[in-house]
Amino acid sequence: MEPTIRITPNAQSSGDTHIFTVQAIGPGDTDYVFSVSLTGTVVAVWALAPAEAMPELAHWLVYSHGTSRAFPAAYWFDTFNSGGTLKDTVDLIANLGEKPFLHPAIRGRYAGFVGDETLGKLERLDELCALGFQRPFLRSLDDAFEYTQASSDLSLAPKDNANFLYRVCVLSVIVDHLSLGKATREKPGTLNAFDIWQEQHLGSRLADAVLVMRMVKRLRKQYPIHEHFALAADGVRSLRDDVVIASNYFSLRQGEPEYNWHQVITRFNGALDQMIEELEMLVEKENAA
């Protein structure tokens, strides 16, 4: 059953920005409200009145996001993130999802999960994948991160081990949302899918970057705490092999969460930089062909 979509012009609209309130009602008793802003420049490029463009935009935003969870508070359409026509823009929503169209204020909250530096790298990878492969680098993180619950800024150093582990879990979730490649029954999971993809398209030149992400996944296995240890047949507890291997890989130190986070996020960002470099060359090559 399709939701009912109601669109209302917002009184705060100005000549430069046209704001609409969208209400998505149903199926069932679901009732969500969000806003959509269109700049005067983008509607001029589309050669449409803002009210003419809104039904298609609202439909595809609702379709892309789904009605099983709350919507982000606001979306934004401008020439930098939209197509040259309304149809081109709708196609972008269909192919890339909603993330490129989140309102800048909402994207700012998004940065709180990963820090501005990491967010910028992820967005660059999204742009490259959209240009070269018509799909985002990451599937939407909405199901993992609520924009209104950015309780900790990952650009800040953790003061204790619990906050360090929380940050590791966020990085692990990002890895779980990689969208490139197709997993196999023998090698399930998004990281294995990406590894297969980069072997086929890049000749394993991103093997080191994949290893960094595998080590993040291993390190994540100490959270919750009860997964931190393995129990031998004689009942003796010991650190899980996954945790020991990953801790050694990142050169972590007992009782130094700030240092440990620096080690992990530096390697993670380095892996993203390597991905950007390789994908820039691949996309340039594909576009030149």
PDB file of C-alpha atoms in Angstrom:
ATOM      1  CA  MET A   1       0.000   0.000   0.000  1.00  0.00           C
ATOM      2  CA  GLU A   2       1.438   3.381  -1.040  1.00  0.00           C
ATOM      3  CA  PRO A   3       1.594   6.197   1.541  1.00  0.00           C
ATOM      4  CA  THR A   4      -0.449   9.326   1.019  1.00  0.00           C
ATOM      5  CA  ILE A   5       1.821  12.317   0.385  1.00  0.00           C
ATOM      6  CA  ARG A   6       0.702  15.850   1.186  1.00  0.00           C
ATOM      7  CA  ILE A   7       2.784  18.880   0.184  1.00  0.00           C
ATOM      8  CA  THR A   8       2.361  22.336   1.727  1.00  0.00           C
ATOM      9  CA  PRO A   9       4.320  25.519   0.843  1.00  0.00           C
ATOM     10  CA  ASN A  10       6.214  26.859   3.848  1.00  0.00           C
ATOM     11  CA  ALA A  11       5.662  30.466   4.900  1.00  0.00           C
ATOM     12  CA  GLN A  12       9.427  30.850   5.436  1.00  0.00           C
ATOM     13  CA  SER A  13      10.107  30.554   1.689  1.00  0.00           C
ATOM     14  CA  SER A  14      11.908  33.450   0.048  1.00  0.00           C
ATOM     15  CA  GLY A  15      12.855  34.362  -3.503  1.00  0.00           C
ATOM     16  CA  ASP A  16      16.153  32.497  -3.132  1.00  0.00           C
ATOM     17  CA  THR A  17      14.833  29.381  -1.442  1.00  0.00           C
ATOM     18  CA  HIS A  18      11.475  27.633  -1.787  1.00  0.00           C
ATOM     19  CA  ILE A  19      10.592  25.488   1.238  1.00  0.00           C
ATOM     20  CA  PHE A  20       7.858  22.858   1.362  1.00  0.00           C
ATOM     21  CA  THR A  21       6.558  20.683   4.184  1.00  0.00           C
ATOM     22  CA  VAL A  22       5.927  17.087   3.145  1.00  0.00           C
ATOM     23  CA  GLN A  23       3.737  14.714   5.125  1.00  0.00           C
ATOM     24  CA  ALA A  24       3.859  10.965   4.367  1.00  0.00           C
ATOM     25  CA  ILE A  25       0.855   9.169   5.866  1.00  0.00           C
ATOM     26  CA  GLY A  26       0.576   5.387   5.974  1.00  0.00           C
ATOM     27  CA  PRO A  27       0.663   2.559   5.432  1.00  0.00           C
ATOM     28  CA  GLY A  28      -0.914   1.748   8.768  1.00  0.00           C
ATOM     29  CA  ASP A  29      -0.673   4.443  11.406  1.00  0.00           C
ATOM     30  CA  THR A  30       2.704   5.863  10.300  1.00  0.00           C
ATOM     31  CA  ASP A  31       2.770   9.631   9.871  1.00  0.00           C
ATOM     32  CA  TYR A  32       6.048  11.402   9.042  1.00  0.00           C
ATOM     33  CA  VAL A  33       6.819  15.040   8.308  1.00  0.00           C
ATOM     34  CA  PHE A  34       9.939  16.532   6.726  1.00  0.00           C
ATOM     35  CA  SER A  35      10.863  19.633   4.742  1.00  0.00           C
ATOM     36  CA  VAL A  36      12.260  20.046   1.231  1.00  0.00           C
ATOM     37  CA  SER A  37      14.136  23.184   0.118  1.00  0.00           C
ATOM     38  CA  LEU A  38      14.660  24.116  -3.531  1.00  0.00           C
ATOM     39  CA  THR A  39      17.010  26.950  -4.389  1.00  0.00           C
ATOM     40  CA  GLY A  40      15.847  29.538  -6.880  1.00  0.00           C
ATOM     41  CA  THR A  41      18.830  28.651  -9.046  1.00  0.00           C
ATOM     42  CA  VAL A  42      17.977  24.962  -9.417  1.00  0.00           C
ATOM     43  CA  VAL A  43      14.316  25.537 -10.303  1.00  0.00           C
ATOM     44  CA  ALA A  44      15.441  28.136 -12.869  1.00  0.00           C
ATOM     45  CA  VAL A  45      17.742  25.533 -14.418  1.00  0.00           C
ATOM     46  CA  TRP A  46      14.877  23.048 -14.486  1.00  0.00           C
ATOM     47  CA  ALA A  47      12.598  25.708 -16.010  1.00  0.00           C
ATOM     48  CA  LEU A  48       9.815  24.686 -13.660  1.00  0.00           C
ATOM     49  CA  ALA A  49       7.786  26.341 -10.952  1.00  0.00           C
ATOM     50  CA  PRO A  50       8.795  24.921  -7.525  1.00  0.00           C
ATOM     51  CA  ALA A  51       5.286  23.575  -6.926  1.00  0.00           C
ATOM     52  CA  GLU A  52       5.460  21.680 -10.235  1.00  0.00           C
ATOM     53  CA  ALA A  53       8.680  19.915  -9.221  1.00  0.00           C
ATOM     54  CA  MET A  54       7.629  18.921  -5.708  1.00  0.00           C
ATOM     55  CA  PRO A  55       5.258  15.973  -6.372  1.00  0.00           C
ATOM     56  CA  GLU A  56       7.966  13.988  -8.194  1.00  0.00           C
ATOM     57  CA  LEU A  57      10.675  14.888  -5.677  1.00  0.00           C
ATOM     58  CA  ALA A  58       8.498  14.031  -2.697  1.00  0.00           C
ATOM     59  CA  HIS A  59       7.421  10.725  -4.232  1.00  0.00           C
ATOM     60  CA  TRP A  60      10.975   9.587  -4.898  1.00  0.00           C
ATOM     61  CA  LEU A  61      12.296  10.740  -1.527  1.00  0.00           C
ATOM     62  CA  VAL A  62       9.578   8.751   0.223  1.00  0.00           C
ATOM     63  CA  TYR A  63      10.126   5.765  -2.064  1.00  0.00           C
ATOM     64  CA  SER A  64      13.910   5.867  -1.541  1.00  0.00           C
ATOM     65  CA  HIS A  65      13.742   6.217   2.240  1.00  0.00           C
ATOM     66  CA  GLY A  66      10.783   3.939   2.932  1.00  0.00           C
ATOM     67  CA  THR A  67       8.228   4.340   5.702  1.00  0.00           C
ATOM     68  CA  SER A  68       9.583   1.854   8.230  1.00  0.00           C
ATOM     69  CA  ARG A  69      11.572   4.548  10.081  1.00  0.00           C
ATOM     70  CA  ALA A  70      11.495   8.291  10.648  1.00  0.00           C
ATOM     71  CA  PHE A  71      12.738  10.627   7.920  1.00  0.00           C
ATOM     72  CA  PRO A  72      15.636  13.075   8.286  1.00  0.00           C
ATOM     73  CA  ALA A  73      14.293  16.502   9.151  1.00  0.00           C
ATOM     74  CA  ALA A  74      15.130  18.198   5.858  1.00  0.00           C
ATOM     75  CA  TYR A  75      16.310  17.790   2.259  1.00  0.00           C
ATOM     76  CA  TRP A  76      17.982  20.372   0.011  1.00  0.00           C
ATOM     77  CA  PHE A  77      18.144  20.624  -3.787  1.00  0.00           C
ATOM     78  CA  ASP A  78      20.647  22.963  -5.435  1.00  0.00           C
ATOM     79  CA  THR A  79      22.646  22.895  -8.657  1.00  0.00           C
ATOM     80  CA  PHE A  80      25.656  21.247  -6.963  1.00  0.00           C
ATOM     81  CA  ASN A  81      23.763  18.075  -6.013  1.00  0.00           C
ATOM     82  CA  SER A  82      20.977  17.960  -8.620  1.00  0.00           C
ATOM     83  CA  GLY A  83      20.683  17.083 -12.291  1.00  0.00           C
ATOM     84  CA  GLY A  84      20.118  19.495 -15.153  1.00  0.00           C
ATOM     85  CA  THR A  85      16.422  18.560 -15.308  1.00  0.00           C
ATOM     86  CA  LEU A  86      13.848  17.303 -12.843  1.00  0.00           C
ATOM     87  CA  LYS A  87      13.981  13.868 -14.511  1.00  0.00           C
ATOM     88  CA  ASP A  88      17.765  13.756 -14.148  1.00  0.00           C
ATOM     89  CA  THR A  89      17.412  14.638 -10.473  1.00  0.00           C
ATOM     90  CA  VAL A  90      14.766  11.974  -9.883  1.00  0.00           C
ATOM     91  CA  ASP A  91      17.093   9.453 -11.544  1.00  0.00           C
ATOM     92  CA  LEU A  92      19.843  10.494  -9.110  1.00  0.00           C
ATOM     93  CA  ILE A  93      17.535   9.870  -6.146  1.00  0.00           C
ATOM     94  CA  ALA A  94      16.614   6.468  -7.589  1.00  0.00           C
ATOM     95  CA  ASN A  95      20.272   5.499  -8.114  1.00  0.00           C
ATOM     96  CA  LEU A  96      22.024   7.176  -5.182  1.00  0.00           C
ATOM     97  CA  GLY A  97      19.346   7.319  -2.513  1.00  0.00           C
ATOM     98  CA  GLU A  98      18.601  10.318  -0.341  1.00  0.00           C
ATOM     99  CA  LYS A  99      21.990  11.029   1.238  1.00  0.00           C
ATOM    100  CA  PRO A 100      23.314  13.491  -1.388  1.00  0.00           C
ATOM    101  CA  PHE A 101      20.167  15.570  -0.864  1.00  0.00           C
ATOM    102  CA  LEU A 102      20.222  15.895   2.913  1.00  0.00           C
ATOM    103  CA  HIS A 103      19.985  19.499   4.069  1.00  0.00           C
ATOM    104  CA  PRO A 104      23.459  20.911   4.897  1.00  0.00           C
ATOM    105  CA  ALA A 105      22.442  21.339   8.548  1.00  0.00           C
ATOM    106  CA  ILE A 106      21.566  17.632   8.723  1.00  0.00           C
ATOM    107  CA  ARG A 107      24.792  16.632   7.020  1.00  0.00           C
ATOM    108  CA  GLY A 108      26.581  18.627   9.709  1.00  0.00           C
ATOM    109  CA  ARG A 109      25.060  16.360  12.336  1.00  0.00           C
ATOM    110  CA  TYR A 110      26.179  13.392  10.277  1.00  0.00           C
ATOM    111  CA  ALA A 111      29.759  14.590  10.668  1.00  0.00           C
ATOM    112  CA  GLY A 112      29.395  14.114  14.401  1.00  0.00           C
ATOM    113  CA  PHE A 113      29.478  10.363  13.968  1.00  0.00           C
ATOM    114  CA  VAL A 114      32.746  10.164  12.110  1.00  0.00           C
ATOM    115  CA  GLY A 115      34.396  13.569  12.309  1.00  0.00           C
ATOM    116  CA  ASP A 116      34.656  16.104   9.512  1.00  0.00           C
ATOM    117  CA  GLU A 117      37.820  14.642   8.001  1.00  0.00           C
ATOM    118  CA  THR A 118      36.425  11.127   7.624  1.00  0.00           C
ATOM    119  CA  LEU A 119      33.057  12.417   6.432  1.00  0.00           C
ATOM    120  CA  GLY A 120      34.722  14.410   3.658  1.00  0.00           C
ATOM    121  CA  LYS A 121      36.531  11.310   2.430  1.00  0.00           C
ATOM    122  CA  LEU A 122      33.350   9.219   2.475  1.00  0.00           C
ATOM    123  CA  GLU A 123      31.493  11.916   0.535  1.00  0.00           C
ATOM    124  CA  ARG A 124      34.286  12.068  -2.057  1.00  0.00           C
ATOM    125  CA  LEU A 125      34.036   8.293  -2.481  1.00  0.00           C
ATOM    126  CA  ASP A 126      30.269   8.637  -2.900  1.00  0.00           C
ATOM    127  CA  GLU A 127      30.817  11.233  -5.645  1.00  0.00           C
ATOM    128  CA  LEU A 128      33.324   9.031  -7.471  1.00  0.00           C
ATOM    129  CA  CYS A 129      31.095   5.968  -7.325  1.00  0.00           C
ATOM    130  CA  ALA A 130      28.119   8.007  -8.543  1.00  0.00           C
ATOM    131  CA  LEU A 131      30.153   9.301 -11.485  1.00  0.00           C
ATOM    132  CA  GLY A 132      31.759   6.001 -12.421  1.00  0.00           C
ATOM    133  CA  PHE A 133      29.294   3.304 -11.395  1.00  0.00           C
ATOM    134  CA  GLN A 134      25.933   5.082 -10.844  1.00  0.00           C
ATOM    135  CA  ARG A 135      25.745   3.954  -7.236  1.00  0.00           C
ATOM    136  CA  PRO A 136      26.933   5.317  -3.863  1.00  0.00           C
ATOM    137  CA  PHE A 137      30.037   4.091  -2.070  1.00  0.00           C
ATOM    138  CA  LEU A 138      27.924   3.445   1.033  1.00  0.00           C
ATOM    139  CA  ARG A 139      24.367   2.293   1.423  1.00  0.00           C
ATOM    140  CA  SER A 140      22.301   4.688   3.540  1.00  0.00           C
ATOM    141  CA  LEU A 141      23.402   4.765   7.174  1.00  0.00           C
ATOM    142  CA  ASP A 142      19.960   5.854   8.371  1.00  0.00           C
ATOM    143  CA  ASP A 143      19.224   2.387   9.721  1.00  0.00           C
ATOM    144  CA  ALA A 144      22.351   2.584  11.873  1.00  0.00           C
ATOM    145  CA  PHE A 145      22.677   6.242  12.892  1.00  0.00           C
ATOM    146  CA  GLU A 146      19.795   8.466  13.923  1.00  0.00           C
ATOM    147  CA  TYR A 147      20.642  12.032  12.927  1.00  0.00           C
ATOM    148  CA  THR A 148      19.081  13.383  16.105  1.00  0.00           C
ATOM    149  CA  GLN A 149      21.161  11.148  18.384  1.00  0.00           C
ATOM    150  CA  ALA A 150      24.717  12.258  17.633  1.00  0.00           C
ATOM    151  CA  SER A 151      25.774  11.777  21.232  1.00  0.00           C
ATOM    152  CA  SER A 152      29.502  11.840  20.614  1.00  0.00           C
ATOM    153  CA  ASP A 153      31.732  13.575  18.107  1.00  0.00           C
ATOM    154  CA  LEU A 154      34.285  11.140  16.734  1.00  0.00           C
ATOM    155  CA  SER A 155      36.588  13.995  15.874  1.00  0.00           C
ATOM    156  CA  LEU A 156      37.190  14.317  19.629  1.00  0.00           C
ATOM    157  CA  ALA A 157      39.514  11.946  21.459  1.00  0.00           C
ATOM    158  CA  PRO A 158      37.834   9.356  23.742  1.00  0.00           C
ATOM    159  CA  LYS A 159      38.565   9.670  27.437  1.00  0.00           C
ATOM    160  CA  ASP A 160      37.967   6.028  28.357  1.00  0.00           C
ATOM    161  CA  ASN A 161      37.930   2.587  26.774  1.00  0.00           C
ATOM    162  CA  ALA A 162      34.141   2.446  26.493  1.00  0.00           C
ATOM    163  CA  ASN A 163      34.112   5.539  24.275  1.00  0.00           C
ATOM    164  CA  PHE A 164      37.009   4.158  22.250  1.00  0.00           C
ATOM    165  CA  LEU A 165      35.043   0.957  21.621  1.00  0.00           C
ATOM    166  CA  TYR A 166      31.968   2.987  20.664  1.00  0.00           C
ATOM    167  CA  ARG A 167      34.000   4.721  17.968  1.00  0.00           C
ATOM    168  CA  VAL A 168      35.341   1.391  16.701  1.00  0.00           C
ATOM    169  CA  CYS A 169      31.748   0.156  16.445  1.00  0.00           C
ATOM    170  CA  VAL A 170      30.802   3.193  14.312  1.00  0.00           C
ATOM    171  CA  LEU A 171      33.673   2.481  11.908  1.00  0.00           C
ATOM    172  CA  SER A 172      32.588  -1.158  11.776  1.00  0.00           C
ATOM    173  CA  VAL A 173      29.042  -0.108  10.853  1.00  0.00           C
ATOM    174  CA  ILE A 174      30.439   2.014   8.020  1.00  0.00           C
ATOM    175  CA  VAL A 175      32.301  -1.033   6.691  1.00  0.00           C
ATOM    176  CA  ASP A 176      29.059  -3.022   6.917  1.00  0.00           C
ATOM    177  CA  HIS A 177      27.410  -0.517   4.552  1.00  0.00           C
ATOM    178  CA  LEU A 178      29.827  -0.709   1.618  1.00  0.00           C
ATOM    179  CA  SER A 179      27.781  -0.998  -1.563  1.00  0.00           C
ATOM    180  CA  LEU A 180      30.279  -1.970  -4.269  1.00  0.00           C
ATOM    181  CA  GLY A 181      30.520  -5.607  -5.284  1.00  0.00           C
ATOM    182  CA  LYS A 182      28.420  -8.703  -4.766  1.00  0.00           C
ATOM    183  CA  ALA A 183      29.023 -11.173  -1.955  1.00  0.00           C
ATOM    184  CA  THR A 184      29.088 -14.909  -2.541  1.00  0.00           C
ATOM    185  CA  ARG A 185      27.806 -17.779  -0.447  1.00  0.00           C
ATOM    186  CA  GLU A 186      31.410 -18.735   0.312  1.00  0.00           C
ATOM    187  CA  LYS A 187      32.363 -15.143   1.174  1.00  0.00           C
ATOM    188  CA  PRO A 188      29.324 -13.317   2.596  1.00  0.00           C
ATOM    189  CA  GLY A 189      29.301  -9.725   3.816  1.00  0.00           C
ATOM    190  CA  THR A 190      29.856  -6.283   2.338  1.00  0.00           C
ATOM    191  CA  LEU A 191      33.614  -6.192   2.925  1.00  0.00           C
ATOM    192  CA  ASN A 192      34.143  -9.490   1.128  1.00  0.00           C
ATOM    193  CA  ALA A 193      31.959  -8.188  -1.694  1.00  0.00           C
ATOM    194  CA  PHE A 194      34.087  -5.049  -1.954  1.00  0.00           C
ATOM    195  CA  ASP A 195      37.274  -7.124  -1.830  1.00  0.00           C
ATOM    196  CA  ILE A 196      36.071  -9.237  -4.766  1.00  0.00           C
ATOM    197  CA  TRP A 197      35.110  -6.058  -6.650  1.00  0.00           C
ATOM    198  CA  GLN A 198      38.480  -4.379  -6.140  1.00  0.00           C
ATOM    199  CA  GLU A 199      40.322  -7.557  -7.185  1.00  0.00           C
ATOM    200  CA  GLN A 200      38.346  -7.610 -10.430  1.00  0.00           C
ATOM    201  CA  HIS A 201      38.561  -3.882 -11.199  1.00  0.00           C
ATOM    202  CA  LEU A 202      41.820  -2.806  -9.562  1.00  0.00           C
ATOM    203  CA  GLY A 203      43.985  -5.891  -9.516  1.00  0.00           C
ATOM    204  CA  SER A 204      44.048  -6.055  -5.702  1.00  0.00           C
ATOM    205  CA  ARG A 205      45.666  -2.617  -5.408  1.00  0.00           C
ATOM    206  CA  LEU A 206      43.299  -1.901  -2.508  1.00  0.00           C
ATOM    207  CA  ALA A 207      44.230  -5.057  -0.602  1.00  0.00           C
ATOM    208  CA  ASP A 208      45.952  -3.019   2.131  1.00  0.00           C
ATOM    209  CA  ALA A 209      42.899  -0.770   2.531  1.00  0.00           C
ATOM    210  CA  VAL A 210      40.666  -3.842   2.812  1.00  0.00           C
ATOM    211  CA  LEU A 211      42.997  -5.242   5.472  1.00  0.00           C
ATOM    212  CA  VAL A 212      42.603  -2.086   7.571  1.00  0.00           C
ATOM    213  CA  MET A 213      38.841  -2.535   7.459  1.00  0.00           C
ATOM    214  CA  ARG A 214      39.102  -6.218   8.328  1.00  0.00           C
ATOM    215  CA  MET A 215      41.141  -5.272  11.376  1.00  0.00           C
ATOM    216  CA  VAL A 216      38.490  -2.749  12.427  1.00  0.00           C
ATOM    217  CA  LYS A 217      35.934  -5.552  12.203  1.00  0.00           C
ATOM    218  CA  ARG A 218      38.163  -7.786  14.324  1.00  0.00           C
ATOM    219  CA  LEU A 219      38.719  -5.067  16.893  1.00  0.00           C
ATOM    220  CA  ARG A 220      34.975  -4.520  17.120  1.00  0.00           C
ATOM    221  CA  LYS A 221      34.580  -8.088  18.435  1.00  0.00           C
ATOM    222  CA  GLN A 222      35.553  -6.947  21.939  1.00  0.00           C
ATOM    223  CA  TYR A 223      32.255  -5.079  22.147  1.00  0.00           C
ATOM    224  CA  PRO A 224      29.994  -5.994  23.901  1.00  0.00           C
ATOM    225  CA  ILE A 225      32.473  -6.855  26.630  1.00  0.00           C
ATOM    226  CA  HIS A 226      31.318 -10.461  26.936  1.00  0.00           C
ATOM    227  CA  GLU A 227      32.694 -11.108  23.444  1.00  0.00           C
ATOM    228  CA  HIS A 228      36.119  -9.908  24.514  1.00  0.00           C
ATOM    229  CA  PHE A 229      37.278 -13.321  25.721  1.00  0.00           C
ATOM    230  CA  ALA A 230      37.403 -16.890  24.414  1.00  0.00           C
ATOM    231  CA  LEU A 231      36.787 -19.810  26.768  1.00  0.00           C
ATOM    232  CA  ALA A 232      39.136 -22.786  26.415  1.00  0.00           C
ATOM    233  CA  ALA A 233      38.120 -26.406  27.053  1.00  0.00           C
ATOM    234  CA  ASP A 234      39.676 -26.246  30.525  1.00  0.00           C
ATOM    235  CA  GLY A 235      37.542 -23.221  31.397  1.00  0.00           C
ATOM    236  CA  VAL A 236      40.376 -20.690  31.204  1.00  0.00           C
ATOM    237  CA  ARG A 237      39.495 -17.347  29.635  1.00  0.00           C
ATOM    238  CA  SER A 238      41.820 -15.645  27.197  1.00  0.00           C
ATOM    239  CA  LEU A 239      41.610 -12.702  24.848  1.00  0.00           C
ATOM    240  CA  ARG A 240      40.012 -13.623  21.551  1.00  0.00           C
ATOM    241  CA  ASP A 241      42.506 -14.170  18.757  1.00  0.00           C
ATOM    242  CA  ASP A 242      40.676 -11.619  16.603  1.00  0.00           C
ATOM    243  CA  VAL A 243      41.127  -8.942  19.264  1.00  0.00           C
ATOM    244  CA  VAL A 244      44.800  -9.772  19.860  1.00  0.00           C
ATOM    245  CA  ILE A 245      45.631  -9.732  16.130  1.00  0.00           C
ATOM    246  CA  ALA A 246      43.823  -6.430  15.539  1.00  0.00           C
ATOM    247  CA  SER A 247      45.313  -4.807  18.652  1.00  0.00           C
ATOM    248  CA  ASN A 248      48.798  -5.745  17.503  1.00  0.00           C
ATOM    249  CA  TYR A 249      48.065  -4.557  13.966  1.00  0.00           C
ATOM    250  CA  PHE A 250      47.095  -1.088  15.227  1.00  0.00           C
ATOM    251  CA  SER A 251      49.839  -1.110  17.929  1.00  0.00           C
ATOM    252  CA  LEU A 252      47.313  -0.400  20.662  1.00  0.00           C
ATOM    253  CA  ARG A 253      48.359   0.252  24.263  1.00  0.00           C
ATOM    254  CA  GLN A 254      46.565  -0.904  27.379  1.00  0.00           C
ATOM    255  CA  GLY A 255      44.781   1.950  29.134  1.00  0.00           C
ATOM    256  CA  GLU A 256      45.507   4.639  26.496  1.00  0.00           C
ATOM    257  CA  PRO A 257      42.186   5.252  24.668  1.00  0.00           C
ATOM    258  CA  GLU A 258      43.237   8.579  23.099  1.00  0.00           C
ATOM    259  CA  TYR A 259      46.386   7.090  21.608  1.00  0.00           C
ATOM    260  CA  ASN A 260      44.499   3.978  20.485  1.00  0.00           C
ATOM    261  CA  TRP A 261      41.812   5.987  18.707  1.00  0.00           C
ATOM    262  CA  HIS A 262      44.467   8.045  16.938  1.00  0.00           C
ATOM    263  CA  GLN A 263      46.061   4.813  15.725  1.00  0.00           C
ATOM    264  CA  VAL A 264      42.799   3.377  14.417  1.00  0.00           C
ATOM    265  CA  ILE A 265      41.286   6.488  12.806  1.00  0.00           C
ATOM    266  CA  THR A 266      44.594   7.427  11.163  1.00  0.00           C
ATOM    267  CA  ARG A 267      44.840   4.005   9.509  1.00  0.00           C
ATOM    268  CA  PHE A 268      41.138   4.089   8.569  1.00  0.00           C
ATOM    269  CA  ASN A 269      41.427   7.521   6.960  1.00  0.00           C
ATOM    270  CA  GLY A 270      44.581   6.369   5.180  1.00  0.00           C
ATOM    271  CA  ALA A 271      42.619   3.453   3.725  1.00  0.00           C
ATOM    272  CA  LEU A 272      39.943   5.874   2.499  1.00  0.00           C
ATOM    273  CA  ASP A 273      42.625   8.074   0.909  1.00  0.00           C
ATOM    274  CA  GLN A 274      43.989   5.055  -0.936  1.00  0.00           C
ATOM    275  CA  MET A 275      40.505   4.206  -2.163  1.00  0.00           C
ATOM    276  CA  ILE A 276      39.967   7.772  -3.378  1.00  0.00           C
ATOM    277  CA  GLU A 277      43.244   7.745  -5.306  1.00  0.00           C
ATOM    278  CA  GLU A 278      42.518   4.432  -7.025  1.00  0.00           C
ATOM    279  CA  LEU A 279      38.888   5.226  -7.807  1.00  0.00           C
ATOM    280  CA  GLU A 280      39.778   8.656  -9.219  1.00  0.00           C
ATOM    281  CA  MET A 281      42.126   6.980 -11.690  1.00  0.00           C
ATOM    282  CA  LEU A 282      39.588   4.264 -12.516  1.00  0.00           C
ATOM    283  CA  VAL A 283      36.719   6.717 -13.074  1.00  0.00           C
ATOM    284  CA  GLU A 284      38.946   8.946 -15.233  1.00  0.00           C
ATOM    285  CA  LYS A 285      39.933   5.921 -17.289  1.00  0.00           C
ATOM    286  CA  GLU A 286      36.318   4.775 -17.668  1.00  0.00           C
ATOM    287  CA  ASN A 287      35.141   8.240 -18.720  1.00  0.00           C
ATOM    288  CA  ALA A 288      37.936   8.549 -21.268  1.00  0.00           C
ATOM    289  CA  ALA A 289      37.100   5.201 -22.878  1.00  0.00           C
TER     290      ALA A 289
END
